[in-house]
Amino acid sequence: DAGITQSPRHKVTETGTPVTLRCHQTENHRYMYWYRQDPGHGLRLIHYSYGVKDTDKGEVSDGYSVSRSKTEDFLLTLESATSSQTSVYFCAISGVGGDTGELFFGEGSRLTVL
Amino acid sequence: QQQVKQSPQSLIVQKGGISIINCAYENTAFDYFPWYQQFPGKGPALLIAIRPDVSEKKEGRFTISFNKSAKQFSLHIMDSQPGDSATYFCAASMKGGNQFYFGTGTSLTVIP
């Protein structure tokens, strides 16, 4: 299994509070991604990173920010959580990006916003 | 706007039967089409992938059929087994691209 660790794995929070999810990899892969998974929507890209301090938006980036200060860590922050951000969040990594690269996923972080 | 459209949303197949999941896309810049398999409580994992220069790729009981002119591709699971019960996602990406675009997923249940 690819060395990807997501934390926390489960979190319940209240509307308006900040939340940070962490993804840690031990593979030294260049690309890191944050997806959210919701019934009927599949996997939707929130943000991705193609190197340290290099990030870009995905299709559902509103309300989320990311940071990558080290190769191994990619943080997803919800500045002020809303109920619509209740979801399962997956981190993924890839050595060569979308061209031919295989995505390796973490086990997910289930976030509930009350 | 969904870049990759996947159907059906759910599928129930008898053990030993053939499971077929279909995907369609519009962007002709896509040139890599993977399928991911996800078991409950786990992250998706790559199952099989194809490039548009071939019309079919087979790995064991899993086959991707690719129709470039129709911009469609499908996953066929032969001799379906209860252990194949999972959610399947098709995806697409572009040459030189950083992003993968996923379908909405198909929940497959194989009944004994």
PDB file of C-alpha atoms in Angstrom:
ATOM      1  CA  ASP A   1       0.000   0.000   0.000  1.00  0.00           C
ATOM      2  CA  ALA A   2       1.146   3.527  -0.779  1.00  0.00           C
ATOM      3  CA  GLY A   3       2.245   5.389   2.331  1.00  0.00           C
ATOM      4  CA  ILE A   4      -0.573   7.889   2.718  1.00  0.00           C
ATOM      5  CA  THR A   5      -1.969   8.880   6.080  1.00  0.00           C
ATOM      6  CA  GLN A   6      -4.970  11.113   6.537  1.00  0.00           C
ATOM      7  CA  SER A   7      -5.853  12.734   9.837  1.00  0.00           C
ATOM      8  CA  PRO A   8      -8.217  12.961  11.474  1.00  0.00           C
ATOM      9  CA  ARG A   9     -10.156  10.007  10.082  1.00  0.00           C
ATOM     10  CA  HIS A  10     -13.398  11.212  11.626  1.00  0.00           C
ATOM     11  CA  LYS A  11     -14.407  14.645  12.786  1.00  0.00           C
ATOM     12  CA  VAL A  12     -17.646  16.249  13.914  1.00  0.00           C
ATOM     13  CA  THR A  13     -17.698  20.011  14.109  1.00  0.00           C
ATOM     14  CA  GLU A  14     -20.118  22.895  14.207  1.00  0.00           C
ATOM     15  CA  THR A  15     -21.007  25.366  11.511  1.00  0.00           C
ATOM     16  CA  GLY A  16     -18.645  28.302  11.420  1.00  0.00           C
ATOM     17  CA  THR A  17     -15.657  26.603  12.992  1.00  0.00           C
ATOM     18  CA  PRO A  18     -12.345  26.186  11.163  1.00  0.00           C
ATOM     19  CA  VAL A  19     -11.239  22.678  10.243  1.00  0.00           C
ATOM     20  CA  THR A  20      -7.914  21.399   8.936  1.00  0.00           C
ATOM     21  CA  LEU A  21      -7.416  17.991   7.406  1.00  0.00           C
ATOM     22  CA  ARG A  22      -3.915  16.645   6.975  1.00  0.00           C
ATOM     23  CA  CYS A  23      -2.475  14.339   4.355  1.00  0.00           C
ATOM     24  CA  HIS A  24       0.979  12.892   4.918  1.00  0.00           C
ATOM     25  CA  GLN A  25       2.840  10.779   2.349  1.00  0.00           C
ATOM     26  CA  THR A  26       6.045   8.801   2.593  1.00  0.00           C
ATOM     27  CA  GLU A  27       6.388   8.155  -1.179  1.00  0.00           C
ATOM     28  CA  ASN A  28       8.058  11.454  -2.116  1.00  0.00           C
ATOM     29  CA  HIS A  29       5.459  11.875  -4.883  1.00  0.00           C
ATOM     30  CA  ARG A  30       5.247  15.247  -6.575  1.00  0.00           C
ATOM     31  CA  TYR A  31       1.487  15.508  -7.007  1.00  0.00           C
ATOM     32  CA  MET A  32      -1.014  15.596  -4.162  1.00  0.00           C
ATOM     33  CA  TYR A  33      -4.771  16.012  -4.434  1.00  0.00           C
ATOM     34  CA  TRP A  34      -7.771  16.603  -2.234  1.00  0.00           C
ATOM     35  CA  TYR A  35     -11.095  15.143  -3.386  1.00  0.00           C
ATOM     36  CA  ARG A  36     -14.477  15.066  -1.776  1.00  0.00           C
ATOM     37  CA  GLN A  37     -16.846  12.150  -2.282  1.00  0.00           C
ATOM     38  CA  ASP A  38     -20.592  12.634  -2.098  1.00  0.00           C
ATOM     39  CA  PRO A  39     -23.444  10.343  -3.175  1.00  0.00           C
ATOM     40  CA  GLY A  40     -24.494  11.095  -6.726  1.00  0.00           C
ATOM     41  CA  HIS A  41     -21.443  13.261  -7.368  1.00  0.00           C
ATOM     42  CA  GLY A  42     -18.606  10.784  -7.288  1.00  0.00           C
ATOM     43  CA  LEU A  43     -15.158  12.172  -6.630  1.00  0.00           C
ATOM     44  CA  ARG A  44     -14.723  15.883  -7.156  1.00  0.00           C
ATOM     45  CA  LEU A  45     -11.387  17.639  -7.082  1.00  0.00           C
ATOM     46  CA  ILE A  46     -11.048  20.426  -4.531  1.00  0.00           C
ATOM     47  CA  HIS A  47      -7.391  21.485  -4.880  1.00  0.00           C
ATOM     48  CA  TYR A  48      -4.190  19.881  -5.969  1.00  0.00           C
ATOM     49  CA  SER A  49      -0.481  20.510  -5.640  1.00  0.00           C
ATOM     50  CA  TYR A  50       2.254  19.918  -8.188  1.00  0.00           C
ATOM     51  CA  GLY A  51       5.129  20.783  -5.861  1.00  0.00           C
ATOM     52  CA  VAL A  52       6.050  22.507  -2.627  1.00  0.00           C
ATOM     53  CA  LYS A  53       4.137  25.793  -2.440  1.00  0.00           C
ATOM     54  CA  ASP A  54       2.626  25.088  -5.902  1.00  0.00           C
ATOM     55  CA  THR A  55      -1.111  24.584  -5.761  1.00  0.00           C
ATOM     56  CA  ASP A  56      -4.100  25.023  -8.036  1.00  0.00           C
ATOM     57  CA  LYS A  57      -7.863  24.947  -7.788  1.00  0.00           C
ATOM     58  CA  GLY A  58     -10.093  22.075  -8.749  1.00  0.00           C
ATOM     59  CA  GLU A  59     -13.754  22.114  -9.678  1.00  0.00           C
ATOM     60  CA  VAL A  60     -15.157  22.618  -6.154  1.00  0.00           C
ATOM     61  CA  SER A  61     -12.586  24.874  -4.483  1.00  0.00           C
ATOM     62  CA  ASP A  62     -14.918  27.522  -3.009  1.00  0.00           C
ATOM     63  CA  GLY A  63     -14.730  27.533   0.787  1.00  0.00           C
ATOM     64  CA  TYR A  64     -11.476  25.573   0.872  1.00  0.00           C
ATOM     65  CA  SER A  65      -7.812  26.502   0.992  1.00  0.00           C
ATOM     66  CA  VAL A  66      -4.686  24.358   0.892  1.00  0.00           C
ATOM     67  CA  SER A  67      -1.054  24.585   1.791  1.00  0.00           C
ATOM     68  CA  ARG A  68       1.998  22.501   1.032  1.00  0.00           C
ATOM     69  CA  SER A  69       5.131  23.617   2.827  1.00  0.00           C
ATOM     70  CA  LYS A  70       6.846  20.217   2.601  1.00  0.00           C
ATOM     71  CA  THR A  71       6.770  17.494  -0.047  1.00  0.00           C
ATOM     72  CA  GLU A  72       5.191  15.059   2.346  1.00  0.00           C
ATOM     73  CA  ASP A  73       2.356  17.178   3.758  1.00  0.00           C
ATOM     74  CA  PHE A  74      -0.727  18.657   2.100  1.00  0.00           C
ATOM     75  CA  LEU A  75      -3.224  20.456   4.304  1.00  0.00           C
ATOM     76  CA  LEU A  76      -6.853  21.190   3.477  1.00  0.00           C
ATOM     77  CA  THR A  77      -8.501  23.986   5.473  1.00  0.00           C
ATOM     78  CA  LEU A  78     -12.124  24.902   5.765  1.00  0.00           C
ATOM     79  CA  GLU A  79     -11.956  28.439   7.131  1.00  0.00           C
ATOM     80  CA  SER A  80     -15.564  28.430   8.309  1.00  0.00           C
ATOM     81  CA  ALA A  81     -17.227  25.058   7.930  1.00  0.00           C
ATOM     82  CA  THR A  82     -20.757  24.818   6.527  1.00  0.00           C
ATOM     83  CA  SER A  83     -23.191  21.901   6.481  1.00  0.00           C
ATOM     84  CA  SER A  84     -22.680  21.579   2.708  1.00  0.00           C
ATOM     85  CA  GLN A  85     -19.085  20.609   3.443  1.00  0.00           C
ATOM     86  CA  THR A  86     -20.191  17.464   5.251  1.00  0.00           C
ATOM     87  CA  SER A  87     -18.493  14.817   3.154  1.00  0.00           C
ATOM     88  CA  VAL A  88     -15.797  12.189   2.954  1.00  0.00           C
ATOM     89  CA  TYR A  89     -12.500  13.744   1.964  1.00  0.00           C
ATOM     90  CA  PHE A  90      -9.820  11.767   0.193  1.00  0.00           C
ATOM     91  CA  CYS A  91      -6.218  12.664  -0.292  1.00  0.00           C
ATOM     92  CA  ALA A  92      -4.453  11.163  -3.289  1.00  0.00           C
ATOM     93  CA  ILE A  93      -0.894  11.207  -4.560  1.00  0.00           C
ATOM     94  CA  SER A  94       0.721  10.602  -7.921  1.00  0.00           C
ATOM     95  CA  GLY A  95       4.267  10.458  -9.142  1.00  0.00           C
ATOM     96  CA  VAL A  96       3.611  11.827 -12.607  1.00  0.00           C
ATOM     97  CA  GLY A  97       0.250  13.556 -12.474  1.00  0.00           C
ATOM     98  CA  GLY A  98      -2.589  12.977 -14.898  1.00  0.00           C
ATOM     99  CA  ASP A  99      -0.600  12.023 -17.965  1.00  0.00           C
ATOM    100  CA  THR A 100      -0.049   8.389 -17.171  1.00  0.00           C
ATOM    101  CA  GLY A 101       0.038   8.491 -13.446  1.00  0.00           C
ATOM    102  CA  GLU A 102      -1.768   6.195 -11.100  1.00  0.00           C
ATOM    103  CA  LEU A 103      -3.540   7.906  -8.240  1.00  0.00           C
ATOM    104  CA  PHE A 104      -2.977   6.370  -4.820  1.00  0.00           C
ATOM    105  CA  PHE A 105      -5.690   7.269  -2.336  1.00  0.00           C
ATOM    106  CA  GLY A 106      -5.696   7.522   1.409  1.00  0.00           C
ATOM    107  CA  GLU A 107      -8.460   5.917   3.453  1.00  0.00           C
ATOM    108  CA  GLY A 108     -10.499   9.081   3.754  1.00  0.00           C
ATOM    109  CA  SER A 109     -11.546  11.567   6.410  1.00  0.00           C
ATOM    110  CA  ARG A 110     -15.227  11.693   7.265  1.00  0.00           C
ATOM    111  CA  LEU A 111     -16.283  15.209   8.216  1.00  0.00           C
ATOM    112  CA  THR A 112     -19.674  16.048   9.668  1.00  0.00           C
ATOM    113  CA  VAL A 113     -20.633  19.698  10.051  1.00  0.00           C
ATOM    114  CA  LEU A 114     -23.623  20.206  12.347  1.00  0.00           C
TER     115      LEU A 114
ATOM    116  CA  GLN B   1     -20.451  20.245 -15.501  1.00  0.00           C
ATOM    117  CA  GLN B   2     -19.592  16.574 -15.397  1.00  0.00           C
ATOM    118  CA  GLN B   3     -16.652  15.906 -17.694  1.00  0.00           C
ATOM    119  CA  VAL B   4     -17.194  12.161 -17.581  1.00  0.00           C
ATOM    120  CA  LYS B   5     -20.716  10.713 -17.473  1.00  0.00           C
ATOM    121  CA  GLN B   6     -21.112   7.277 -15.923  1.00  0.00           C
ATOM    122  CA  SER B   7     -24.011   4.829 -15.899  1.00  0.00           C
ATOM    123  CA  PRO B   8     -25.724   3.036 -14.332  1.00  0.00           C
ATOM    124  CA  GLN B   9     -25.686   4.464 -10.822  1.00  0.00           C
ATOM    125  CA  SER B  10     -26.228   1.002  -9.368  1.00  0.00           C
ATOM    126  CA  LEU B  11     -26.099  -2.517 -10.716  1.00  0.00           C
ATOM    127  CA  ILE B  12     -27.123  -5.888  -9.346  1.00  0.00           C
ATOM    128  CA  VAL B  13     -25.726  -8.987 -11.028  1.00  0.00           C
ATOM    129  CA  GLN B  14     -25.961 -12.679 -10.282  1.00  0.00           C
ATOM    130  CA  LYS B  15     -22.780 -14.537  -9.462  1.00  0.00           C
ATOM    131  CA  GLY B  16     -21.188 -15.723 -12.683  1.00  0.00           C
ATOM    132  CA  GLY B  17     -22.853 -13.030 -14.762  1.00  0.00           C
ATOM    133  CA  ILE B  18     -21.325 -10.145 -16.699  1.00  0.00           C
ATOM    134  CA  SER B  19     -21.281  -6.673 -15.164  1.00  0.00           C
ATOM    135  CA  ILE B  20     -21.116  -3.762 -17.600  1.00  0.00           C
ATOM    136  CA  ILE B  21     -20.524  -0.135 -16.627  1.00  0.00           C
ATOM    137  CA  ASN B  22     -20.480   2.621 -19.211  1.00  0.00           C
ATOM    138  CA  CYS B  23     -18.802   6.005 -19.405  1.00  0.00           C
ATOM    139  CA  ALA B  24     -18.903   8.810 -21.942  1.00  0.00           C
ATOM    140  CA  TYR B  25     -16.884  11.974 -22.401  1.00  0.00           C
ATOM    141  CA  GLU B  26     -16.845  15.010 -24.655  1.00  0.00           C
ATOM    142  CA  ASN B  27     -13.330  16.402 -24.363  1.00  0.00           C
ATOM    143  CA  THR B  28     -11.249  14.909 -27.182  1.00  0.00           C
ATOM    144  CA  ALA B  29      -8.081  16.012 -25.368  1.00  0.00           C
ATOM    145  CA  PHE B  30      -8.545  13.149 -22.911  1.00  0.00           C
ATOM    146  CA  ASP B  31      -6.074  10.393 -23.623  1.00  0.00           C
ATOM    147  CA  TYR B  32      -5.891   8.241 -20.524  1.00  0.00           C
ATOM    148  CA  PHE B  33      -8.894   6.394 -19.111  1.00  0.00           C
ATOM    149  CA  PRO B  34      -8.503   4.529 -15.815  1.00  0.00           C
ATOM    150  CA  TRP B  35     -11.065   2.632 -13.780  1.00  0.00           C
ATOM    151  CA  TYR B  36     -10.942   2.667  -9.995  1.00  0.00           C
ATOM    152  CA  GLN B  37     -12.503   0.205  -7.573  1.00  0.00           C
ATOM    153  CA  GLN B  38     -13.571   1.228  -4.085  1.00  0.00           C
ATOM    154  CA  PHE B  39     -14.601  -1.021  -1.220  1.00  0.00           C
ATOM    155  CA  PRO B  40     -16.627   0.373   1.702  1.00  0.00           C
ATOM    156  CA  GLY B  41     -14.518   2.379   4.123  1.00  0.00           C
ATOM    157  CA  LYS B  42     -11.518   2.414   1.789  1.00  0.00           C
ATOM    158  CA  GLY B  43     -10.059   4.756  -0.756  1.00  0.00           C
ATOM    159  CA  PRO B  44     -10.387   3.970  -4.469  1.00  0.00           C
ATOM    160  CA  ALA B  45      -7.661   1.852  -6.055  1.00  0.00           C
ATOM    161  CA  LEU B  46      -6.642   1.574  -9.708  1.00  0.00           C
ATOM    162  CA  LEU B  47      -8.182  -1.468 -11.375  1.00  0.00           C
ATOM    163  CA  ILE B  48      -7.313  -1.140 -15.053  1.00  0.00           C
ATOM    164  CA  ALA B  49      -6.589   1.649 -17.538  1.00  0.00           C
ATOM    165  CA  ILE B  50      -6.547   2.201 -21.289  1.00  0.00           C
ATOM    166  CA  ARG B  51      -5.271   4.662 -23.867  1.00  0.00           C
ATOM    167  CA  PRO B  52      -7.290   5.515 -26.989  1.00  0.00           C
ATOM    168  CA  ASP B  53      -4.811   3.890 -29.358  1.00  0.00           C
ATOM    169  CA  VAL B  54      -6.305   0.477 -28.519  1.00  0.00           C
ATOM    170  CA  SER B  55      -9.944  -0.604 -28.573  1.00  0.00           C
ATOM    171  CA  GLU B  56      -9.751  -3.152 -25.792  1.00  0.00           C
ATOM    172  CA  LYS B  57      -7.629  -4.071 -22.810  1.00  0.00           C
ATOM    173  CA  LYS B  58      -8.082  -7.177 -20.730  1.00  0.00           C
ATOM    174  CA  GLU B  59      -6.680  -8.053 -17.326  1.00  0.00           C
ATOM    175  CA  GLY B  60      -8.039 -11.274 -15.935  1.00  0.00           C
ATOM    176  CA  ARG B  61     -11.813 -11.008 -15.651  1.00  0.00           C
ATOM    177  CA  PHE B  62     -11.774  -7.235 -16.235  1.00  0.00           C
ATOM    178  CA  THR B  63     -11.931  -5.739 -19.733  1.00  0.00           C
ATOM    179  CA  ILE B  64     -12.105  -2.141 -20.909  1.00  0.00           C
ATOM    180  CA  SER B  65     -13.736  -1.570 -24.280  1.00  0.00           C
ATOM    181  CA  PHE B  66     -12.975   1.763 -25.888  1.00  0.00           C
ATOM    182  CA  ASN B  67     -14.848   3.444 -28.756  1.00  0.00           C
ATOM    183  CA  LYS B  68     -12.936   6.550 -29.750  1.00  0.00           C
ATOM    184  CA  SER B  69     -15.391   7.750 -32.394  1.00  0.00           C
ATOM    185  CA  ALA B  70     -18.321   7.516 -29.991  1.00  0.00           C
ATOM    186  CA  LYS B  71     -16.251   8.898 -27.111  1.00  0.00           C
ATOM    187  CA  GLN B  72     -17.356   6.059 -24.898  1.00  0.00           C
ATOM    188  CA  PHE B  73     -15.631   3.410 -22.848  1.00  0.00           C
ATOM    189  CA  SER B  74     -16.918   0.629 -20.693  1.00  0.00           C
ATOM    190  CA  LEU B  75     -15.811  -1.823 -18.039  1.00  0.00           C
ATOM    191  CA  HIS B  76     -16.847  -5.451 -18.368  1.00  0.00           C
ATOM    192  CA  ILE B  77     -16.479  -7.815 -15.439  1.00  0.00           C
ATOM    193  CA  MET B  78     -16.774 -11.398 -16.580  1.00  0.00           C
ATOM    194  CA  ASP B  79     -17.827 -14.209 -14.237  1.00  0.00           C
ATOM    195  CA  SER B  80     -18.764 -11.638 -11.582  1.00  0.00           C
ATOM    196  CA  GLN B  81     -18.120 -12.717  -8.005  1.00  0.00           C
ATOM    197  CA  PRO B  82     -19.508 -11.477  -4.668  1.00  0.00           C
ATOM    198  CA  GLY B  83     -16.017 -10.161  -3.903  1.00  0.00           C
ATOM    199  CA  ASP B  84     -16.399  -7.791  -6.865  1.00  0.00           C
ATOM    200  CA  SER B  85     -19.160  -5.956  -4.990  1.00  0.00           C
ATOM    201  CA  ALA B  86     -17.806  -2.423  -4.753  1.00  0.00           C
ATOM    202  CA  THR B  87     -18.169   1.041  -6.228  1.00  0.00           C
ATOM    203  CA  TYR B  88     -16.502   1.562  -9.584  1.00  0.00           C
ATOM    204  CA  PHE B  89     -15.385   4.911 -10.958  1.00  0.00           C
ATOM    205  CA  CYS B  90     -14.312   5.695 -14.471  1.00  0.00           C
ATOM    206  CA  ALA B  91     -11.965   8.619 -14.976  1.00  0.00           C
ATOM    207  CA  ALA B  92     -10.143  10.545 -17.677  1.00  0.00           C
ATOM    208  CA  SER B  93      -7.111  12.768 -17.938  1.00  0.00           C
ATOM    209  CA  MET B  94      -5.274  14.719 -20.606  1.00  0.00           C
ATOM    210  CA  LYS B  95      -1.789  14.291 -21.960  1.00  0.00           C
ATOM    211  CA  GLY B  96       0.470  16.513 -19.912  1.00  0.00           C
ATOM    212  CA  GLY B  97      -2.384  17.284 -17.566  1.00  0.00           C
ATOM    213  CA  ASN B  98      -2.333  17.244 -13.788  1.00  0.00           C
ATOM    214  CA  GLN B  99      -5.976  16.483 -13.152  1.00  0.00           C
ATOM    215  CA  PHE B 100      -8.140  13.398 -13.237  1.00  0.00           C
ATOM    216  CA  TYR B 101     -11.860  13.782 -13.928  1.00  0.00           C
ATOM    217  CA  PHE B 102     -14.057  11.127 -12.351  1.00  0.00           C
ATOM    218  CA  GLY B 103     -17.490   9.775 -13.188  1.00  0.00           C
ATOM    219  CA  THR B 104     -20.177   9.679 -10.515  1.00  0.00           C
ATOM    220  CA  GLY B 105     -19.605   6.029  -9.656  1.00  0.00           C
ATOM    221  CA  THR B 106     -21.496   2.749  -9.996  1.00  0.00           C
ATOM    222  CA  SER B 107     -22.380   0.645  -6.984  1.00  0.00           C
ATOM    223  CA  LEU B 108     -22.097  -3.004  -8.023  1.00  0.00           C
ATOM    224  CA  THR B 109     -23.680  -5.772  -5.991  1.00  0.00           C
ATOM    225  CA  VAL B 110     -23.035  -9.374  -7.000  1.00  0.00           C
ATOM    226  CA  ILE B 111     -25.518 -11.720  -5.398  1.00  0.00           C
ATOM    227  CA  PRO B 112     -24.587 -15.377  -4.759  1.00  0.00           C
TER     228      PRO B 112
END
